[in-house]
Short mmCIF file of C-alpha atoms in Angstrom, two decimals:
data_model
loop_
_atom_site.label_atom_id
_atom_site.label_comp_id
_atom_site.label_asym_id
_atom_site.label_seq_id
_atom_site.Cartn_x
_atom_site.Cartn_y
_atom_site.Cartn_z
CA UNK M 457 -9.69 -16.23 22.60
CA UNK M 458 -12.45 -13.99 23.83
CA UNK M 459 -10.12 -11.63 25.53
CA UNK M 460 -8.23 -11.24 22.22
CA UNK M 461 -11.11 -11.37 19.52
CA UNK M 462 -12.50 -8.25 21.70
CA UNK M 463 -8.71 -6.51 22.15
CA UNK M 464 -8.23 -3.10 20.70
CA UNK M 465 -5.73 -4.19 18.46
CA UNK M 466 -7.95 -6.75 16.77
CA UNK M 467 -10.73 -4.09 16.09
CA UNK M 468 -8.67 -1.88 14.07
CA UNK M 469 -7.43 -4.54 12.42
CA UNK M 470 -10.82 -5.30 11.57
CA UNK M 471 -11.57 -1.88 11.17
CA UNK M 472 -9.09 -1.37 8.52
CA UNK M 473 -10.03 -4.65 6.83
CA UNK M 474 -13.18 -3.83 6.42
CA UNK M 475 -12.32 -0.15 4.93
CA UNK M 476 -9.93 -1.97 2.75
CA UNK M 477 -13.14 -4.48 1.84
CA UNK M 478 -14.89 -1.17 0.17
CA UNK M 479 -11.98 0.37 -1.22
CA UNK M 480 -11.08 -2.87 -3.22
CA UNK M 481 -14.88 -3.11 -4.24
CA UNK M 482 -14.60 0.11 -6.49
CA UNK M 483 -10.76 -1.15 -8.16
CA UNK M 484 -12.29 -3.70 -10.47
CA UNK M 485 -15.57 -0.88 -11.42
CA UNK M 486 -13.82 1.95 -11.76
CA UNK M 487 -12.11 1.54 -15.44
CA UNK M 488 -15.83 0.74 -16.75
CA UNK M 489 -17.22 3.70 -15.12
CA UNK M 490 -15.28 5.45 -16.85
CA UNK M 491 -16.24 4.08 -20.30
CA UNK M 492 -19.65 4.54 -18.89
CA UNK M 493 -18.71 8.69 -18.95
CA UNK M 494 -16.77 8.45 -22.40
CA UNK M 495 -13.47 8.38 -20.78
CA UNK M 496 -10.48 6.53 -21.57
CA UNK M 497 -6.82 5.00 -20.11
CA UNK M 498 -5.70 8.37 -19.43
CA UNK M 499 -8.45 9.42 -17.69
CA UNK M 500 -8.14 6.16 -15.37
CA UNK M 501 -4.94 7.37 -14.85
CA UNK M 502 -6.10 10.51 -13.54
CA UNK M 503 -8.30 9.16 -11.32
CA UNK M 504 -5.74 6.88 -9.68
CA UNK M 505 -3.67 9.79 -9.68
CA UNK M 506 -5.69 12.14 -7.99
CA UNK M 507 -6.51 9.39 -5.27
CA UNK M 508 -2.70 9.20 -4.42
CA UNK M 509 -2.32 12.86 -4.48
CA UNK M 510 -4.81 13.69 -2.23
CA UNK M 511 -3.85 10.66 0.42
CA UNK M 512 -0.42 12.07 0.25
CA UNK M 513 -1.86 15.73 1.09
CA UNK M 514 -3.96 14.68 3.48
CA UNK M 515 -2.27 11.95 5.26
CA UNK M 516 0.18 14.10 7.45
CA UNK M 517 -3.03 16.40 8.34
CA UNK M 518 -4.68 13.44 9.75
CA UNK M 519 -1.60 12.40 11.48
CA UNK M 520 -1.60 15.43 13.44
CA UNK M 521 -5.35 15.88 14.11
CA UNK M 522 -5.31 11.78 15.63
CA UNK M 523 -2.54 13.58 18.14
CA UNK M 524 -4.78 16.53 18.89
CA UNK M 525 -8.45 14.58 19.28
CA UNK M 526 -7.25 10.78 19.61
CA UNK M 527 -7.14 8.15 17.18
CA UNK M 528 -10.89 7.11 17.61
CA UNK M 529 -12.04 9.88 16.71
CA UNK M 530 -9.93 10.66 13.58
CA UNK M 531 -10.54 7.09 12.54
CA UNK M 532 -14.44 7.67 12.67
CA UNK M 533 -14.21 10.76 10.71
CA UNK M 534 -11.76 9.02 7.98
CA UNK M 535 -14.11 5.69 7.73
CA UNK M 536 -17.27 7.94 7.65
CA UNK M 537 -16.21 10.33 4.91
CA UNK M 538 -15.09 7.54 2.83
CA UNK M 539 -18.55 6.09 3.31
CA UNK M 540 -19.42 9.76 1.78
CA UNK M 541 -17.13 9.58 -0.87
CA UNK M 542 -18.85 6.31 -2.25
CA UNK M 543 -22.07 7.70 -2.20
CA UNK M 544 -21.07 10.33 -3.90
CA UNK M 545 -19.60 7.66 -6.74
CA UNK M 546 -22.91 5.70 -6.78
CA UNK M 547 -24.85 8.95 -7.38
CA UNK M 548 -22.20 10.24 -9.85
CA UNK M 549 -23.93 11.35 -13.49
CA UNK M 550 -20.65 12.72 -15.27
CA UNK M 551 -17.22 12.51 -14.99
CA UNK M 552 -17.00 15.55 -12.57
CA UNK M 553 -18.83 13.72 -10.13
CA UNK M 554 -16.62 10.89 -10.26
CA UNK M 555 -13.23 13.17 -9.62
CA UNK M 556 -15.03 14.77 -7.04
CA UNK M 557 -15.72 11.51 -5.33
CA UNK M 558 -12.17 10.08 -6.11
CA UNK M 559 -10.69 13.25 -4.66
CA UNK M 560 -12.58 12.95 -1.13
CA UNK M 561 -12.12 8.88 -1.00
CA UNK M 562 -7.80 10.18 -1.29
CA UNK M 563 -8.34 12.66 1.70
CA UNK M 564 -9.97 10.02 3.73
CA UNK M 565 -6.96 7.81 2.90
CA UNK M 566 -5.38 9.10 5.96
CA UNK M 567 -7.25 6.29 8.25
CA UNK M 568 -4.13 3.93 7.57
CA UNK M 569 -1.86 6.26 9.35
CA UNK M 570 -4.04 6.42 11.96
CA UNK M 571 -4.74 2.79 12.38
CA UNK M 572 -0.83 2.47 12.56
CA UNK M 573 -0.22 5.63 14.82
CA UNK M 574 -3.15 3.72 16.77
CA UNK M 575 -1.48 0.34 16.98
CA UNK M 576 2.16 1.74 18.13
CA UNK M 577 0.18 3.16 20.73
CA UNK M 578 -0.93 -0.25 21.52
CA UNK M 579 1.82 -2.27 21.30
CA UNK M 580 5.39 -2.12 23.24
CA UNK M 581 8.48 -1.81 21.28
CA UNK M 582 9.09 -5.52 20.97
CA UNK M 583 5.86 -6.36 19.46
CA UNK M 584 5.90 -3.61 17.51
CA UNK M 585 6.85 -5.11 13.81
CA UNK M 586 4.60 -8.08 14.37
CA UNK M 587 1.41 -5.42 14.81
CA UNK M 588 2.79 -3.51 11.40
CA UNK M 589 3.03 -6.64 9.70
CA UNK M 590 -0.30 -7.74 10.74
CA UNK M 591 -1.67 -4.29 9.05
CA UNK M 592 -0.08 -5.58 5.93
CA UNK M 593 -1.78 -8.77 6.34
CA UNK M 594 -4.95 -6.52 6.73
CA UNK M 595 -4.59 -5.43 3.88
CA UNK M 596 -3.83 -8.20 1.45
CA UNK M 597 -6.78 -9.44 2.54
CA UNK M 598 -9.09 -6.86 2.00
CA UNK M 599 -7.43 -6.21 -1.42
CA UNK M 600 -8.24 -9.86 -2.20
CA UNK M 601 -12.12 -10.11 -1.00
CA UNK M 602 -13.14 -6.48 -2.01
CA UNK M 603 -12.73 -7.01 -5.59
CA UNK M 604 -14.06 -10.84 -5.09
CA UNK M 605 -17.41 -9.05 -3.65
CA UNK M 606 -17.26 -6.51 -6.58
CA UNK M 607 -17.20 -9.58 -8.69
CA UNK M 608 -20.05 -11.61 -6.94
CA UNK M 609 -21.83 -8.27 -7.35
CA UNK M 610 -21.60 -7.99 -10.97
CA UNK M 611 -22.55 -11.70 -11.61
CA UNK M 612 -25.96 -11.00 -10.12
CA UNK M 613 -26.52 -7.06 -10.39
CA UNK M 614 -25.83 -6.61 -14.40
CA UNK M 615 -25.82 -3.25 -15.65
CA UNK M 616 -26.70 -1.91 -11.80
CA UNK M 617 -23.55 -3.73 -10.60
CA UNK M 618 -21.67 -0.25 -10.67
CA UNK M 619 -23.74 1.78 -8.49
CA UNK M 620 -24.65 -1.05 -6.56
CA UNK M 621 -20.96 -1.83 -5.80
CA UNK M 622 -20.43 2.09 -4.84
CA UNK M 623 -23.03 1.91 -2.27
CA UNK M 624 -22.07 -1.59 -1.18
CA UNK M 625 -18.47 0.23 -0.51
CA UNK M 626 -20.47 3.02 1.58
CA UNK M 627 -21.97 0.88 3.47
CA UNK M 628 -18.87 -1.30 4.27
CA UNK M 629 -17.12 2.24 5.52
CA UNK M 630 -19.97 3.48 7.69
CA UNK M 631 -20.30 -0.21 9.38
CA UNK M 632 -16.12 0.30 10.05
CA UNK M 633 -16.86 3.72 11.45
CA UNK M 634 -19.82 2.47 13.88
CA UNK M 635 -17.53 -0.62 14.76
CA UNK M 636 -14.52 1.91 16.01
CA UNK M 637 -16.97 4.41 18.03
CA UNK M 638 -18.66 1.40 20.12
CA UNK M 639 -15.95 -0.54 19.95
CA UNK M 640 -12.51 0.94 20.52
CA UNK M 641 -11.52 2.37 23.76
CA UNK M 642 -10.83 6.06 24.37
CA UNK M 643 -7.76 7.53 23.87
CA UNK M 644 -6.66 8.72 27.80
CA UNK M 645 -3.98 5.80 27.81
CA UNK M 646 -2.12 7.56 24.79
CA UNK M 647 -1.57 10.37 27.17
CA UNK M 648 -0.77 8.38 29.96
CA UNK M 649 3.23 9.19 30.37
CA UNK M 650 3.98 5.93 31.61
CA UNK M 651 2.33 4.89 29.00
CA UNK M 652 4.12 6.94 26.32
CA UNK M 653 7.52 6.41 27.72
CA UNK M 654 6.99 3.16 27.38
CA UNK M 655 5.82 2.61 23.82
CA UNK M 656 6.54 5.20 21.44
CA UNK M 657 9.69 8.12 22.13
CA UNK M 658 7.59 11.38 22.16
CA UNK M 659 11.01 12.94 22.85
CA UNK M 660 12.45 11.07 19.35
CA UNK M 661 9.27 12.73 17.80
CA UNK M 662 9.55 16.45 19.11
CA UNK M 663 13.12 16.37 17.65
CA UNK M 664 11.93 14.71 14.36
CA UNK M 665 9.38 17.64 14.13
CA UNK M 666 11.92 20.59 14.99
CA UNK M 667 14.45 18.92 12.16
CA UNK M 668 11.00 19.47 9.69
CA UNK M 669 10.61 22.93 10.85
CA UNK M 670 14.28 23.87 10.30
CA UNK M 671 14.56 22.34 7.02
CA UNK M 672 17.52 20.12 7.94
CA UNK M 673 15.54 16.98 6.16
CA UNK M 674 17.54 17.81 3.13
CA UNK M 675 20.18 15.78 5.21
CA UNK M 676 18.60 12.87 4.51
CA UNK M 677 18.80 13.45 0.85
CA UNK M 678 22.94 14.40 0.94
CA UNK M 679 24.97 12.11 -1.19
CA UNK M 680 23.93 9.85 -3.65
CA UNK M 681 23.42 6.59 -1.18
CA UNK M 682 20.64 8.53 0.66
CA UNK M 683 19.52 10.12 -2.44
CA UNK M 684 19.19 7.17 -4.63
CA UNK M 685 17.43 5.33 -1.70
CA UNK M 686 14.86 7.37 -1.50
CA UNK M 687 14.35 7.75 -5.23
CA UNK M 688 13.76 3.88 -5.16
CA UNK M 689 10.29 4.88 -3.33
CA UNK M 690 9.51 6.73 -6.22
CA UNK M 691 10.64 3.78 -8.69
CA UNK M 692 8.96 1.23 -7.20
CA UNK M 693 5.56 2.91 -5.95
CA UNK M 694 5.38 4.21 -9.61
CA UNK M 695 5.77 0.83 -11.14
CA UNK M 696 3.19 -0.80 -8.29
CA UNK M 697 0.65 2.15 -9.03
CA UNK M 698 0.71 1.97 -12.70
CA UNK M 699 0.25 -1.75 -13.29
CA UNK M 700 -2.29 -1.79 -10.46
CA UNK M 701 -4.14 0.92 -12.06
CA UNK M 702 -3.75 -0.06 -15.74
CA UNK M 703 -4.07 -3.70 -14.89
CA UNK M 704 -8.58 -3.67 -15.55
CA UNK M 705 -8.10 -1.64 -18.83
CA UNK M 706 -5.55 -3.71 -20.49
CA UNK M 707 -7.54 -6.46 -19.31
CA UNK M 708 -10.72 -5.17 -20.75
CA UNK M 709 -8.57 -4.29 -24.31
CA UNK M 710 -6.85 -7.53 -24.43
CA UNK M 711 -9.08 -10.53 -23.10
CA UNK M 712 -12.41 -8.42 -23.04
CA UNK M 713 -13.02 -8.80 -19.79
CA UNK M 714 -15.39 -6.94 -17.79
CA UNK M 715 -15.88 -6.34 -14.26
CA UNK M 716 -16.59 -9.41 -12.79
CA UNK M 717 -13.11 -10.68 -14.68
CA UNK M 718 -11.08 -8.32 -13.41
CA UNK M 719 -12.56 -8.70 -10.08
CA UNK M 720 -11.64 -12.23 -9.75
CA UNK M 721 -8.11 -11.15 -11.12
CA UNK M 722 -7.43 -8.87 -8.37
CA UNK M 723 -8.70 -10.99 -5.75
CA UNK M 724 -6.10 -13.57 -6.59
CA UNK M 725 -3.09 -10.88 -6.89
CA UNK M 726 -4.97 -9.78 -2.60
CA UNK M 727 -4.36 -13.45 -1.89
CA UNK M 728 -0.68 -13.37 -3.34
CA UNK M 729 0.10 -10.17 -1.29
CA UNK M 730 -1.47 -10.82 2.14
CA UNK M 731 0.40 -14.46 1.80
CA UNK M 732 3.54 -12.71 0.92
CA UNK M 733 3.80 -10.17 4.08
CA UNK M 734 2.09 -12.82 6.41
CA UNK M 735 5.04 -15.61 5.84
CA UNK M 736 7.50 -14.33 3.00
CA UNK M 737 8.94 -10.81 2.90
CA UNK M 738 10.15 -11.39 6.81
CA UNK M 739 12.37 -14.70 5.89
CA UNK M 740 13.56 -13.37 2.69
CA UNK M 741 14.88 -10.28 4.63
CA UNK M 742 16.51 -12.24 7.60
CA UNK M 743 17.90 -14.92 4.86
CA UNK M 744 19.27 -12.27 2.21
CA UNK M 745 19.46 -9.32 2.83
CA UNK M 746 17.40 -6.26 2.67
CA UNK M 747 19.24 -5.33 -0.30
CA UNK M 748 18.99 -8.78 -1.96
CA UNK M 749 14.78 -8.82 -1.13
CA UNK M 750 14.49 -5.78 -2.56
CA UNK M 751 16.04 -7.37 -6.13
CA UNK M 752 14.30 -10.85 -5.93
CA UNK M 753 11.45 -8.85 -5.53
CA UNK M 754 11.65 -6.33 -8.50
CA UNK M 755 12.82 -9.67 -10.68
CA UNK M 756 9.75 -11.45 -10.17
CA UNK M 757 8.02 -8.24 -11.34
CA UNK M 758 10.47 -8.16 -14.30
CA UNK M 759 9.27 -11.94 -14.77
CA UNK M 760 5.69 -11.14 -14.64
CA UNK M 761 5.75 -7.83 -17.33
CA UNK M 762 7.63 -10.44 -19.84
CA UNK M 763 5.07 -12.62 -19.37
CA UNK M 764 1.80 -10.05 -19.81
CA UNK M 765 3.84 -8.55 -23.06
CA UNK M 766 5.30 -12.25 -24.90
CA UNK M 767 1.85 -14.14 -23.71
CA UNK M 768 -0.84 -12.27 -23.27
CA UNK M 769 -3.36 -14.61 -24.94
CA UNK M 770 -2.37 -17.31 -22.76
CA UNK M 771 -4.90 -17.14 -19.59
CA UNK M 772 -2.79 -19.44 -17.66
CA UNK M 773 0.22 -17.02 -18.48
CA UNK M 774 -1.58 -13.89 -17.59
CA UNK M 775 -2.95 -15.53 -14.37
CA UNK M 776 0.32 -16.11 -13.34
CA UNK M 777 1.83 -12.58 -14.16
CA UNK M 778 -0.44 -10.29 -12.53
CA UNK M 779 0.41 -11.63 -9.04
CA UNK M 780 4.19 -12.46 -10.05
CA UNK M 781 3.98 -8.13 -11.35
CA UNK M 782 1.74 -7.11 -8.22
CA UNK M 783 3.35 -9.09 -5.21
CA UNK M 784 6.56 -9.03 -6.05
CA UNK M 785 6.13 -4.77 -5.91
CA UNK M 786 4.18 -5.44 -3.04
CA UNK M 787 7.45 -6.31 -1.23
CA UNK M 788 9.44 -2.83 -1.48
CA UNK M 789 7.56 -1.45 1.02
CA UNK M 790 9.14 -3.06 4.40
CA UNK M 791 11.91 -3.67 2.52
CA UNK M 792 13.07 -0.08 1.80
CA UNK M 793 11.45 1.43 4.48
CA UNK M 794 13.61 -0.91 6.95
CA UNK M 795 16.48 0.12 5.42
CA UNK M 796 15.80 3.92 5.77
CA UNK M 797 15.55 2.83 9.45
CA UNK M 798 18.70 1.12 9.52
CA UNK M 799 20.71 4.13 7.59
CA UNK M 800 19.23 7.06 10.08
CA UNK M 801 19.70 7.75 13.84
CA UNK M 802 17.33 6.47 16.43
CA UNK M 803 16.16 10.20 16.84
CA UNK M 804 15.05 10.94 13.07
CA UNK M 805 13.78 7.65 12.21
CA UNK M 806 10.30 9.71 11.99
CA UNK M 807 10.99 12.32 9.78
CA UNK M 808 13.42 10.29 7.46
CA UNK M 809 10.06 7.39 7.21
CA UNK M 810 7.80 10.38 6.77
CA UNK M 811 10.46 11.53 3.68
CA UNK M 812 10.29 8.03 2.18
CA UNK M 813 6.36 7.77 2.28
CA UNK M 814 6.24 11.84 0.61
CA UNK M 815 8.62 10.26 -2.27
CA UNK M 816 6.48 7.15 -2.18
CA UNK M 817 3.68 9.12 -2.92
CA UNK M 818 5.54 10.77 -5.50
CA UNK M 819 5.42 7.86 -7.30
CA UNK M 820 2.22 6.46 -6.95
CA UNK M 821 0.89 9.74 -8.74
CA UNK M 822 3.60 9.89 -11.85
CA UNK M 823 2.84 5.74 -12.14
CA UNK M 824 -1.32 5.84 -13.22
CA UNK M 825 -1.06 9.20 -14.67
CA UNK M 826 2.18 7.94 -17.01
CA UNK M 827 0.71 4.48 -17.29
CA UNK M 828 -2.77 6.17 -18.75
CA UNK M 829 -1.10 8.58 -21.44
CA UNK M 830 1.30 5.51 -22.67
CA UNK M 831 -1.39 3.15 -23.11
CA UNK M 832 -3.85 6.00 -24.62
CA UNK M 833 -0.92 6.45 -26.77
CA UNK M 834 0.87 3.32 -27.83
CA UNK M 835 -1.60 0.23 -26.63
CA UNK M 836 -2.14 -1.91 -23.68
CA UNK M 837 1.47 -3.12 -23.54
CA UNK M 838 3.06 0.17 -23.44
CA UNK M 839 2.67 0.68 -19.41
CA UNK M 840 4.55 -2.66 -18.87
CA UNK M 841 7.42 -1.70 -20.76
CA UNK M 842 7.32 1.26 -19.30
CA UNK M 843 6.99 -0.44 -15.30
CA UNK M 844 9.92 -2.75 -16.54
CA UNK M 845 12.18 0.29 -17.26
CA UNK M 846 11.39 1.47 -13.52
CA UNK M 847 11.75 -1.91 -11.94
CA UNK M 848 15.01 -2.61 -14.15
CA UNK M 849 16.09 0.82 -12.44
CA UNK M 850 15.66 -0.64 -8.85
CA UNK M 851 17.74 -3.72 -9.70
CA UNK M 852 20.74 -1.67 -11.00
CA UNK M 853 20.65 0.50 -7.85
CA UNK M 854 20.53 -3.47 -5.76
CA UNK M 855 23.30 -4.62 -7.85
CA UNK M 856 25.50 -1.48 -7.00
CA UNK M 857 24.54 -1.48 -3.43
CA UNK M 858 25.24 -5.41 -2.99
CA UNK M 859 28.78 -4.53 -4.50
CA UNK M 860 29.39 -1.08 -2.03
CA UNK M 861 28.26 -2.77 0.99
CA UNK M 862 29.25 -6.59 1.59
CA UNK M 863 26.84 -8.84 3.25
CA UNK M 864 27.73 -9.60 6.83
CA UNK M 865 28.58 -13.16 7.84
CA UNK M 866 25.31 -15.22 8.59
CA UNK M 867 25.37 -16.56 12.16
CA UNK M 868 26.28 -20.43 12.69
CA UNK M 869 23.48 -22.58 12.76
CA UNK M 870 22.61 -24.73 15.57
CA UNK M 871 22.82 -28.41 14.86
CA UNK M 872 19.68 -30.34 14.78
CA UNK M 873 19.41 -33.10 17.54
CA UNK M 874 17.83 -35.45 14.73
CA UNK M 875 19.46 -34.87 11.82
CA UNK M 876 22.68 -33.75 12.32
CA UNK M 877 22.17 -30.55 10.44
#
């Protein structure tokens, strides 16, 4: 127990957790900072959109710096400058202050790439989806306590619980960033070649890189299966992001909630998500199907956006539809990016996953940005009919792949000694 609550692995999952922790502090603030400046929905938008274009940006850069100076130290540097980046928000006296601190919290973004680049380091090839779907777990959770704290804050701090949950998020991100220097090991065994051969193909990744530089990743994109596989990244990302980032205006518009509200909303929709990739998405995919996940998944969100737009004065109705929206999108992640791992050789598995992500974050910019103009626009419900049109895209693409490519025969299943079964 000791051996393991010390382990590497274990401390970047706590790392990450705890990163996560301050990250999900600012979700629940951030739409009533923005009233504080005069802003609106579309400016929320923005915001969310400017965070997802700058982690996309910078996320490959930190990729490659953790292979030229180690993980640890790319980690620390991530966790610290988000630390920075909340300051920065605490301190912030106008709206240009907060897109200047949204913009560096997006290039620090990059520490989940590392924590996973970090853990396949760790872990050998058999263990390796358990340690990925332990990072989702990760970060469930700290999407479920971060805006619980941001709520506990506001219950107690009144009109100082914005800056006060800024600097709590600081504060969260420079305790990660001590935890990883004194804690974490150094990075010599990730150039051990023993080591390397053993868990991670560097060979696989050199030829990933040189398909990159000669611009033969438009293969991945040839014919409409590929194509309209990846564009379900953008789909369902965009859906995910909007409602997520439209989800504490339309509840402030609506049910006139304010921060501590929406904080105990989200937390609920963290404990719906981490519970889904700890002990759902993994049986629904060996039971149905990729394919057939994918489709249960976007119908619960389907479910959910009825639900906000035909009942939203009903609390128990609205309680029930932000995690039915939320974790069923949460699902399309492993789903989709499994089956761009299935569909691709062994060799280019990297560069097609590093494809998927770039259209992923694709979407997660269009999705707030979109969602903020329709609701500036047309109301609170307009993003939901908007995120049902997307989601109502990825089913049609499920139904049409379900009905190209037939669902191999399930394996007999072993009788049970005591029932018969």
């Amino acid at each position: 127990m000791v051996k393991g609550f010390m382990s590497p692995a274990f401390v970047l999952l706590l790392c990450l957790f705890i990163d996560l922790v301050g990250f999900g502090i600012i979700l629940p603030i951030l739409p009533f900072i923005v009233q504080s400046f005069g802003g609106g929905e579309m400016t929320g938008g923005l915001l969310f959109g400017i965070y997802a274009g700058m982690a996309a940006l910078s996320g490959p850069l930190w990729g490659r710096l953790s292979d030229r100076i180690g993980r640890k130290r790319a980690l620390m540097m991530t966790l610290f400058g988000a630390g920075i980046s909340y300051v920065v928000l605490g301190l912030a006296h106008s709206l240009l202050m907060v897109f200047i601190a949204r913009a560096l919290s997006g290039a620090m973004a990059g520490n989940v790439g590392v924590v996973m680049a970090a853990m396949a380091d760790l872990t050998p090839n058999e263990g390796r989806t358990k340690a990925m779907s332990m990072i989702g777990v990760s970060f469930g959770l700290g999407f479920a306590a971060g805006p619980g704290l941001a709520a506990l804050v506001a219950s107690f701090a009144g009109a100082d619980a914005l800056a006060l949950s800024a600097f709590a998020a600081a504060a969260l991100s420079f305790t990660a960033s001590i935890l990883a220097l004194t804690r974490l090991p150094s990075d010599s065994a990730r150039h051990d070649p023993a080591h390397a051969d053993s868990n991670r193909p560097d060979s696989s990744r050199h030829d990933d890189e040189q398909i990159i530089r000669s611009r033969r990743f438009l293969d991945f994109l040839r014919g409409p299966e590929k194509g309209l596989l990846m564009l379900q990244f953008v789909i369902a990302s965009a859906a995910q992001s909007m409602i997520f980032a439209m989800s504490g205006f339309w509840a402030n518009a609506v049910w006139g909630w304010n921060e501590r509200q929406v904080g105990f909303l989200m937390m609920s929709v963290g404990l719906v998500v981490a519970f889904l990739q700890a002990f759902v998405v993994a049986r629904l995919a060996d039971r149905y199907g990729e394919i057939r996940t994918y489709m249960i998944a976007l119908s619960a969100s389907i479910t959910g956006c009825i639900m906000v737009l035909t009942l939203p004065q009903h609390l128990i109705a609205v309680l029930i539809a932000f995690p039915l929206m939320m974790g069923g999108l949460t699902l399309y992640f492993p789903v989709l990016n499994s089956l761009v791992s299935q569909r691709n050789a062994a060799h280019v598995q990297g560069a097609a996953l590093g494809l998927a992500n770039g259209f992923s974050a694709i979407g997660r910019v269009i999705g707030p940005t979109l969602g903020g103009g329709l609701m500036m626009l047309y109301g609170p419900k307009a993003p939901f009919f908007a995120a049902m049109g997307f989601t109502s895209l990825g089913v049609l693409w499920a139904i049409r792949e379900i009905r190209r490519v037939p669902r191999a025969p399930s394996p007999p299943r072993r009788r049970s000694r005591k029932t018969g079964l």
